[in-house]
Amino acid sequence: MGEQVTAGPEVPTGVDPVELEQIACEVARAAGRLITEERPRDLGVSAKSTRTDVVTEMDQASQELLITLLGERRPRDAVVGEEEGAAVGTSGVTWVLDPIDGTVNYLYDIPAYAVSVAAVVGDQGVEGGWRSIAGAVLNPVSGELFHAHVGGGARLTTASGTVALAATGASDLGLALLGTGFGYDAQVRSRQARLLLELLPQVRDIRRAGSAALDLCAVACGRLDGYYESGLNAWDRAAGELVAREAGAVVVGLGGPDAGRDLTVAVAPGLAGPFVELVRTLTREHVTQDH
Ligand code: LIP
């Protein structure tokens, strides 16, 4: 696939992506302990954009803990996250947090949710204006910690050690196992369903795990051949897309190399050509309706 990955914003002088990766791992573990070991009986659930888009008091508590720990370790960095609370910075590094990615899974106690922590450079408020240079995605129930830094490859650390990650060698779309997800808005969901109706007969099967961060890491470790979703925020994908890219997956968006709200795709390199073209066409046809 001839799509060139743009270099994107430079790593600021004096910033060490290896150190940032270690910090991301440490703070993700601390937040992971909080949301599992201190899970209250009543999660204090409230609704956000729609009544199915929920937040619990533990999403907020996890973000507050992450902001506190990052403030102690990297006081000059900025921090933004899915929930309330942020910090301004002067270092050129911004931490992008999803304190619980897969909140509905957390609510139902389905062990497929994650703490996602990414260090990015550039303007994270502008699509394509930033890039991740270090990150960690922790599934606190399985204990699987996916992590990476730019140019350093991707790794999975568990109780039994650390292994390097690589996307699959898949090259036949008809045999591809794909992941996807759906938004919280009913109209968006019906459009995403129409896309799926067209895609499903053309691939091996689809998995809907419920966490974009874990789906992107599933591509990185070869549990999926590819993943696509529309409607993701920066915090859903910032760490996972770096892990996928550093594991050799092709990560792109609807109109070019930058993943974005319109579309985020991560796919095994051997499948990138046919899959990216197909899912872009179907997304334009059914989801963004800009055909
Ligand atoms: C979730 C994503 C998932 C998507 C859900 C939701 P949240 O993030 O991880 O991929 O399908 O609609 O956006 O809301 O649990 O942080």
CSV table of C-alpha atoms and ligand atoms in Angstrom, one decimal:
chain,number,residue,atom,x,y,z
A,1,MET,CA,0.0,0.0,0.0
A,2,GLY,CA,1.7,3.2,-1.1
A,3,GLU,CA,0.5,5.3,1.8
A,4,GLN,CA,3.4,7.0,3.5
A,5,VAL,CA,3.2,7.4,7.3
A,6,THR,CA,4.0,11.1,7.9
A,7,ALA,CA,6.8,11.7,10.4
A,8,GLY,CA,4.6,14.1,12.4
A,9,PRO,CA,5.8,16.4,15.2
A,10,GLU,CA,9.4,15.9,16.5
A,11,VAL,CA,10.2,14.5,19.9
A,12,PRO,CA,11.2,17.6,22.0
A,13,THR,CA,14.9,17.8,23.0
A,14,GLY,CA,15.6,16.1,26.2
A,15,VAL,CA,12.5,13.9,26.1
A,16,ASP,CA,13.3,10.2,26.3
A,17,PRO,CA,10.5,8.0,24.9
A,18,VAL,CA,11.9,5.0,26.8
A,19,GLU,CA,11.5,6.8,30.1
A,20,LEU,CA,7.9,7.9,29.1
A,21,GLU,CA,7.0,4.3,28.3
A,22,GLN,CA,8.2,3.1,31.7
A,23,ILE,CA,6.1,5.9,33.4
A,24,ALA,CA,3.1,5.0,31.3
A,25,CYS,CA,3.4,1.4,32.4
A,26,GLU,CA,3.8,2.3,36.1
A,27,VAL,CA,0.9,4.7,36.3
A,28,ALA,CA,-1.4,2.3,34.3
A,29,ARG,CA,-0.6,-0.4,36.8
A,30,ALA,CA,-1.5,1.9,39.7
A,31,ALA,CA,-4.8,2.9,38.1
A,32,GLY,CA,-5.5,-0.8,37.2
A,33,ARG,CA,-5.1,-1.8,40.9
A,34,LEU,CA,-7.5,1.0,41.9
A,35,ILE,CA,-10.3,0.1,39.5
A,36,THR,CA,-10.1,-3.6,40.4
A,37,GLU,CA,-9.2,-3.8,44.1
A,38,GLU,CA,-11.2,-0.8,45.1
A,39,ARG,CA,-14.3,-1.4,43.0
A,40,PRO,CA,-17.3,-0.4,45.1
A,41,ARG,CA,-20.6,-2.3,45.1
A,42,ASP,CA,-22.3,0.9,43.8
A,43,LEU,CA,-20.3,2.3,40.8
A,44,GLY,CA,-22.2,5.6,40.9
A,45,VAL,CA,-23.2,5.4,37.2
A,46,SER,CA,-24.3,8.4,35.2
A,47,ALA,CA,-24.9,9.0,31.5
A,48,LYS,CA,-22.9,11.3,29.1
A,49,SER,CA,-23.7,11.9,25.4
A,50,THR,CA,-26.5,9.4,25.3
A,51,ARG,CA,-28.2,7.2,28.0
A,52,THR,CA,-26.0,4.2,26.9
A,53,ASP,CA,-22.8,6.3,27.1
A,54,VAL,CA,-22.0,5.8,30.8
A,55,VAL,CA,-19.4,6.9,33.2
A,56,THR,CA,-18.8,5.5,36.7
A,57,GLU,CA,-17.1,7.1,39.7
A,58,MET,CA,-14.2,4.8,39.1
A,59,ASP,CA,-13.5,6.3,35.6
A,60,GLN,CA,-13.2,9.6,37.4
A,61,ALA,CA,-11.1,8.2,40.3
A,62,SER,CA,-8.8,6.5,37.9
A,63,GLN,CA,-8.2,9.7,35.9
A,64,GLU,CA,-7.6,11.7,39.1
A,65,LEU,CA,-5.0,9.2,40.2
A,66,LEU,CA,-3.3,9.2,36.8
A,67,ILE,CA,-3.2,13.0,36.8
A,68,THR,CA,-1.7,13.0,40.3
A,69,LEU,CA,1.0,10.4,39.6
A,70,LEU,CA,2.0,12.0,36.2
A,71,GLY,CA,2.1,15.4,38.0
A,72,GLU,CA,4.6,14.0,40.5
A,73,ARG,CA,6.7,12.2,37.8
A,74,ARG,CA,6.5,14.8,35.0
A,75,PRO,CA,5.3,18.2,36.5
A,76,ARG,CA,6.0,20.1,33.2
A,77,ASP,CA,3.8,17.9,31.0
A,78,ALA,CA,0.2,18.6,30.0
A,79,VAL,CA,-2.5,16.0,30.7
A,80,VAL,CA,-5.9,15.5,29.0
A,81,GLY,CA,-8.4,12.6,29.4
A,82,GLU,CA,-11.9,11.3,28.8
A,83,GLU,CA,-13.2,12.4,32.1
A,84,GLU,CA,-13.0,15.6,34.2
A,85,GLY,CA,-9.6,17.1,35.0
A,86,ALA,CA,-6.6,18.1,33.0
A,87,ALA,CA,-3.2,19.9,33.4
A,88,VAL,CA,-1.4,22.4,31.2
A,89,GLY,CA,2.3,22.0,30.4
A,90,THR,CA,5.4,23.6,29.0
A,91,SER,CA,7.5,20.5,28.0
A,92,GLY,CA,5.8,19.8,24.7
A,93,VAL,CA,4.6,16.4,25.9
A,94,THR,CA,0.9,15.8,26.6
A,95,TRP,CA,-0.4,12.7,28.3
A,96,VAL,CA,-3.7,11.4,26.7
A,97,LEU,CA,-5.7,9.3,29.1
A,98,ASP,CA,-8.6,6.8,28.9
A,99,PRO,CA,-8.9,5.9,32.6
A,100,ILE,CA,-11.2,3.0,31.8
A,101,ASP,CA,-11.6,2.1,28.1
A,102,GLY,CA,-14.5,-0.2,27.7
A,103,THR,CA,-16.6,1.3,30.5
A,104,VAL,CA,-19.7,-0.7,29.6
A,105,ASN,CA,-17.6,-3.9,30.0
A,106,TYR,CA,-16.4,-2.6,33.4
A,107,LEU,CA,-20.0,-1.9,34.4
A,108,TYR,CA,-21.0,-5.5,33.5
A,109,ASP,CA,-17.8,-6.9,35.0
A,110,ILE,CA,-16.8,-8.3,31.6
A,111,PRO,CA,-13.0,-8.7,31.9
A,112,ALA,CA,-12.2,-6.8,28.7
A,113,TYR,CA,-11.5,-3.2,29.8
A,114,ALA,CA,-8.3,-1.3,30.0
A,115,VAL,CA,-6.4,1.7,31.4
A,116,SER,CA,-4.9,3.5,28.4
A,117,VAL,CA,-2.0,6.0,28.8
A,118,ALA,CA,-0.2,7.7,25.9
A,119,ALA,CA,2.5,10.4,25.7
A,120,VAL,CA,2.0,12.5,22.6
A,121,VAL,CA,3.8,15.4,20.9
A,122,GLY,CA,2.1,18.1,18.8
A,123,ASP,CA,-1.4,19.6,19.3
A,124,GLN,CA,-3.6,16.7,20.5
A,125,GLY,CA,-6.7,18.9,19.9
A,126,VAL,CA,-6.1,18.9,16.1
A,127,GLU,CA,-6.7,15.7,14.0
A,128,GLY,CA,-3.4,14.7,12.5
A,129,GLY,CA,-1.7,17.4,14.6
A,130,TRP,CA,-0.2,15.0,17.1
A,131,ARG,CA,1.5,11.6,17.4
A,132,SER,CA,2.1,9.2,20.2
A,133,ILE,CA,5.7,8.6,21.2
A,134,ALA,CA,5.2,6.3,24.1
A,135,GLY,CA,2.2,4.4,25.6
A,136,ALA,CA,0.8,1.6,27.7
A,137,VAL,CA,-2.5,-0.3,27.6
A,138,LEU,CA,-3.3,-2.5,30.7
A,139,ASN,CA,-6.0,-5.1,31.0
A,140,PRO,CA,-6.0,-5.1,34.8
A,141,VAL,CA,-8.0,-8.3,35.1
A,142,SER,CA,-5.8,-10.5,32.8
A,143,GLY,CA,-2.7,-8.6,33.9
A,144,GLU,CA,-1.6,-8.1,30.3
A,145,LEU,CA,0.4,-4.9,29.8
A,146,PHE,CA,0.9,-3.8,26.2
A,147,HIS,CA,3.5,-1.1,25.7
A,148,ALA,CA,5.7,0.7,23.2
A,149,HIS,CA,7.8,3.7,22.3
A,150,VAL,CA,8.3,5.3,18.9
A,151,GLY,CA,10.9,3.4,16.9
A,152,GLY,CA,11.4,0.8,19.7
A,153,GLY,CA,8.9,-1.9,18.7
A,154,ALA,CA,6.0,-3.1,20.9
A,155,ARG,CA,5.9,-5.5,23.8
A,156,LEU,CA,3.5,-7.5,26.0
A,157,THR,CA,4.4,-7.9,29.7
A,158,THR,CA,2.6,-10.5,31.8
A,159,ALA,CA,3.5,-12.3,35.0
A,160,SER,CA,5.6,-14.7,33.0
A,161,GLY,CA,7.8,-12.1,31.3
A,162,THR,CA,8.0,-9.7,28.3
A,163,VAL,CA,7.6,-10.7,24.6
A,164,ALA,CA,8.0,-8.7,21.4
A,165,LEU,CA,4.8,-8.2,19.4
A,166,ALA,CA,4.1,-8.7,15.7
A,167,ALA,CA,1.0,-8.3,13.6
A,168,THR,CA,-0.1,-11.4,11.7
A,169,GLY,CA,1.1,-12.4,8.2
A,170,ALA,CA,-2.4,-12.6,6.9
A,171,SER,CA,-2.9,-11.7,3.2
A,172,ASP,CA,-6.3,-13.2,2.3
A,173,LEU,CA,-9.2,-10.9,3.1
A,174,GLY,CA,-11.7,-13.7,2.9
A,175,LEU,CA,-9.8,-15.4,5.8
A,176,ALA,CA,-9.4,-12.3,7.9
A,177,LEU,CA,-10.6,-12.1,11.5
A,178,LEU,CA,-11.5,-8.5,12.2
A,179,GLY,CA,-12.5,-6.4,15.2
A,180,THR,CA,-14.8,-3.4,15.3
A,181,GLY,CA,-17.0,-1.3,17.6
A,182,PHE,CA,-20.1,0.8,17.6
A,183,GLY,CA,-20.9,4.3,18.8
A,184,TYR,CA,-23.4,5.3,21.5
A,185,ASP,CA,-25.7,7.2,19.1
A,186,ALA,CA,-28.5,5.1,17.7
A,187,GLN,CA,-28.4,6.6,14.2
A,188,VAL,CA,-24.6,6.2,14.0
A,189,ARG,CA,-25.1,2.6,15.1
A,190,SER,CA,-27.5,1.8,12.4
A,191,ARG,CA,-25.1,3.3,9.8
A,192,GLN,CA,-22.3,1.2,11.3
A,193,ALA,CA,-24.5,-1.8,11.1
A,194,ARG,CA,-25.2,-1.2,7.4
A,195,LEU,CA,-21.4,-1.1,6.8
A,196,LEU,CA,-21.1,-4.4,8.7
A,197,LEU,CA,-23.8,-6.0,6.6
A,198,GLU,CA,-21.7,-5.4,3.5
A,199,LEU,CA,-18.3,-6.3,5.0
A,200,LEU,CA,-19.3,-9.5,6.9
A,201,PRO,CA,-19.8,-11.8,3.8
A,202,GLN,CA,-16.3,-10.8,2.6
A,203,VAL,CA,-14.2,-11.8,5.6
A,204,ARG,CA,-13.7,-14.8,8.0
A,205,ASP,CA,-15.5,-13.2,11.0
A,206,ILE,CA,-15.9,-10.2,13.2
A,207,ARG,CA,-15.2,-9.7,16.9
A,208,ARG,CA,-16.8,-6.9,19.0
A,209,ALA,CA,-14.7,-6.9,22.3
A,210,GLY,CA,-15.9,-3.5,23.5
A,211,SER,CA,-12.5,-1.7,24.0
A,212,ALA,CA,-10.8,0.1,21.1
A,213,ALA,CA,-7.5,0.1,23.1
A,214,LEU,CA,-7.6,-3.7,23.6
A,215,ASP,CA,-8.7,-4.2,19.9
A,216,LEU,CA,-5.7,-2.2,18.6
A,217,CYS,CA,-3.4,-4.3,20.9
A,218,ALA,CA,-5.1,-7.5,19.6
A,219,VAL,CA,-4.0,-6.5,16.1
A,220,ALA,CA,-0.5,-5.9,17.5
A,221,CYS,CA,-0.3,-9.4,19.1
A,222,GLY,CA,-1.9,-11.3,16.3
A,223,ARG,CA,-5.3,-12.1,18.0
A,224,LEU,CA,-6.9,-10.1,15.2
A,225,ASP,CA,-5.8,-9.6,11.6
A,226,GLY,CA,-7.4,-6.1,11.5
A,227,TYR,CA,-9.6,-3.6,13.3
A,228,TYR,CA,-11.6,-0.6,12.2
A,229,GLU,CA,-14.0,1.8,13.9
A,230,SER,CA,-15.5,5.2,13.4
A,231,GLY,CA,-16.2,7.7,16.1
A,232,LEU,CA,-13.2,7.1,18.3
A,233,ASN,CA,-11.8,9.9,20.4
A,234,ALA,CA,-8.0,10.5,20.8
A,235,TRP,CA,-8.0,8.9,24.2
A,236,ASP,CA,-9.6,5.7,22.9
A,237,ARG,CA,-6.8,5.1,20.4
A,238,ALA,CA,-3.6,7.1,21.3
A,239,ALA,CA,-1.7,4.3,23.1
A,240,GLY,CA,-3.2,1.4,21.2
A,241,GLU,CA,-2.4,2.7,17.8
A,242,LEU,CA,1.2,3.2,18.7
A,243,VAL,CA,1.4,-0.4,20.0
A,244,ALA,CA,-0.2,-1.6,16.8
A,245,ARG,CA,2.1,0.5,14.5
A,246,GLU,CA,5.2,-0.5,16.4
A,247,ALA,CA,4.2,-4.2,16.0
A,248,GLY,CA,4.3,-3.7,12.2
A,249,ALA,CA,0.6,-3.1,11.6
A,250,VAL,CA,-0.6,-0.5,9.1
A,251,VAL,CA,-2.5,2.2,11.0
A,252,VAL,CA,-4.4,4.8,8.9
A,253,GLY,CA,-7.5,7.0,8.8
A,254,LEU,CA,-10.3,7.7,6.3
A,255,GLY,CA,-8.4,10.2,4.0
A,256,GLY,CA,-4.8,9.4,4.7
A,257,PRO,CA,-2.1,8.1,7.1
A,258,ASP,CA,-3.5,9.8,10.3
A,259,ALA,CA,-6.2,7.8,12.1
A,260,GLY,CA,-9.1,10.0,13.2
A,261,ARG,CA,-12.7,10.3,14.4
A,262,ASP,CA,-14.1,9.5,10.9
A,263,LEU,CA,-12.1,6.2,10.8
A,264,THR,CA,-9.4,4.4,12.6
A,265,VAL,CA,-7.9,1.3,10.9
A,266,ALA,CA,-5.2,-1.0,12.1
A,267,VAL,CA,-4.4,-4.0,9.9
A,268,ALA,CA,-1.7,-6.7,9.2
A,269,PRO,CA,0.6,-5.3,6.4
A,270,GLY,CA,-0.3,-8.1,4.0
A,271,LEU,CA,-4.0,-7.2,4.1
A,272,ALA,CA,-3.5,-3.4,4.1
A,273,GLY,CA,-4.1,-2.9,0.4
A,274,PRO,CA,-7.5,-4.5,0.0
A,275,PHE,CA,-8.8,-3.9,3.5
A,276,VAL,CA,-8.1,-0.2,3.8
A,277,GLU,CA,-9.6,0.5,0.4
A,278,LEU,CA,-12.7,-1.5,1.1
A,279,VAL,CA,-13.4,-0.1,4.6
A,280,ARG,CA,-12.8,3.4,3.4
A,281,THR,CA,-15.2,3.0,0.6
A,282,LEU,CA,-17.9,1.4,2.9
A,283,THR,CA,-17.3,4.1,5.6
A,284,ARG,CA,-17.8,6.9,3.0
A,285,GLU,CA,-20.9,5.1,1.7
A,286,HIS,CA,-22.6,4.2,5.0
A,287,VAL,CA,-21.1,6.1,7.9
A,288,THR,CA,-19.7,9.5,7.0
A,289,GLN,CA,-22.2,9.6,4.0
A,290,ASP,CA,-19.8,11.9,2.1
A,291,HIS,CA,-20.1,10.0,-1.2
B,1,LIP,C1,-15.4,2.7,24.0
B,1,LIP,C2,-14.5,2.2,22.9
B,1,LIP,C3,-15.1,1.2,22.0
B,1,LIP,C4,-16.3,1.8,21.4
B,1,LIP,C5,-17.3,2.2,22.4
B,1,LIP,C6,-16.6,3.3,23.3
B,1,LIP,P1,-15.2,4.0,26.2
B,1,LIP,O1,-14.8,3.6,24.7
B,1,LIP,O2,-13.3,1.7,23.5
B,1,LIP,O3,-14.3,0.7,21.0
B,1,LIP,O4,-16.9,0.8,20.5
B,1,LIP,O5,-18.4,2.8,21.8
B,1,LIP,O6,-16.3,4.4,22.6
B,1,LIP,O7,-16.5,4.9,26.1
B,1,LIP,O8,-15.5,2.8,27.0
B,1,LIP,O9,-14.1,4.8,26.8
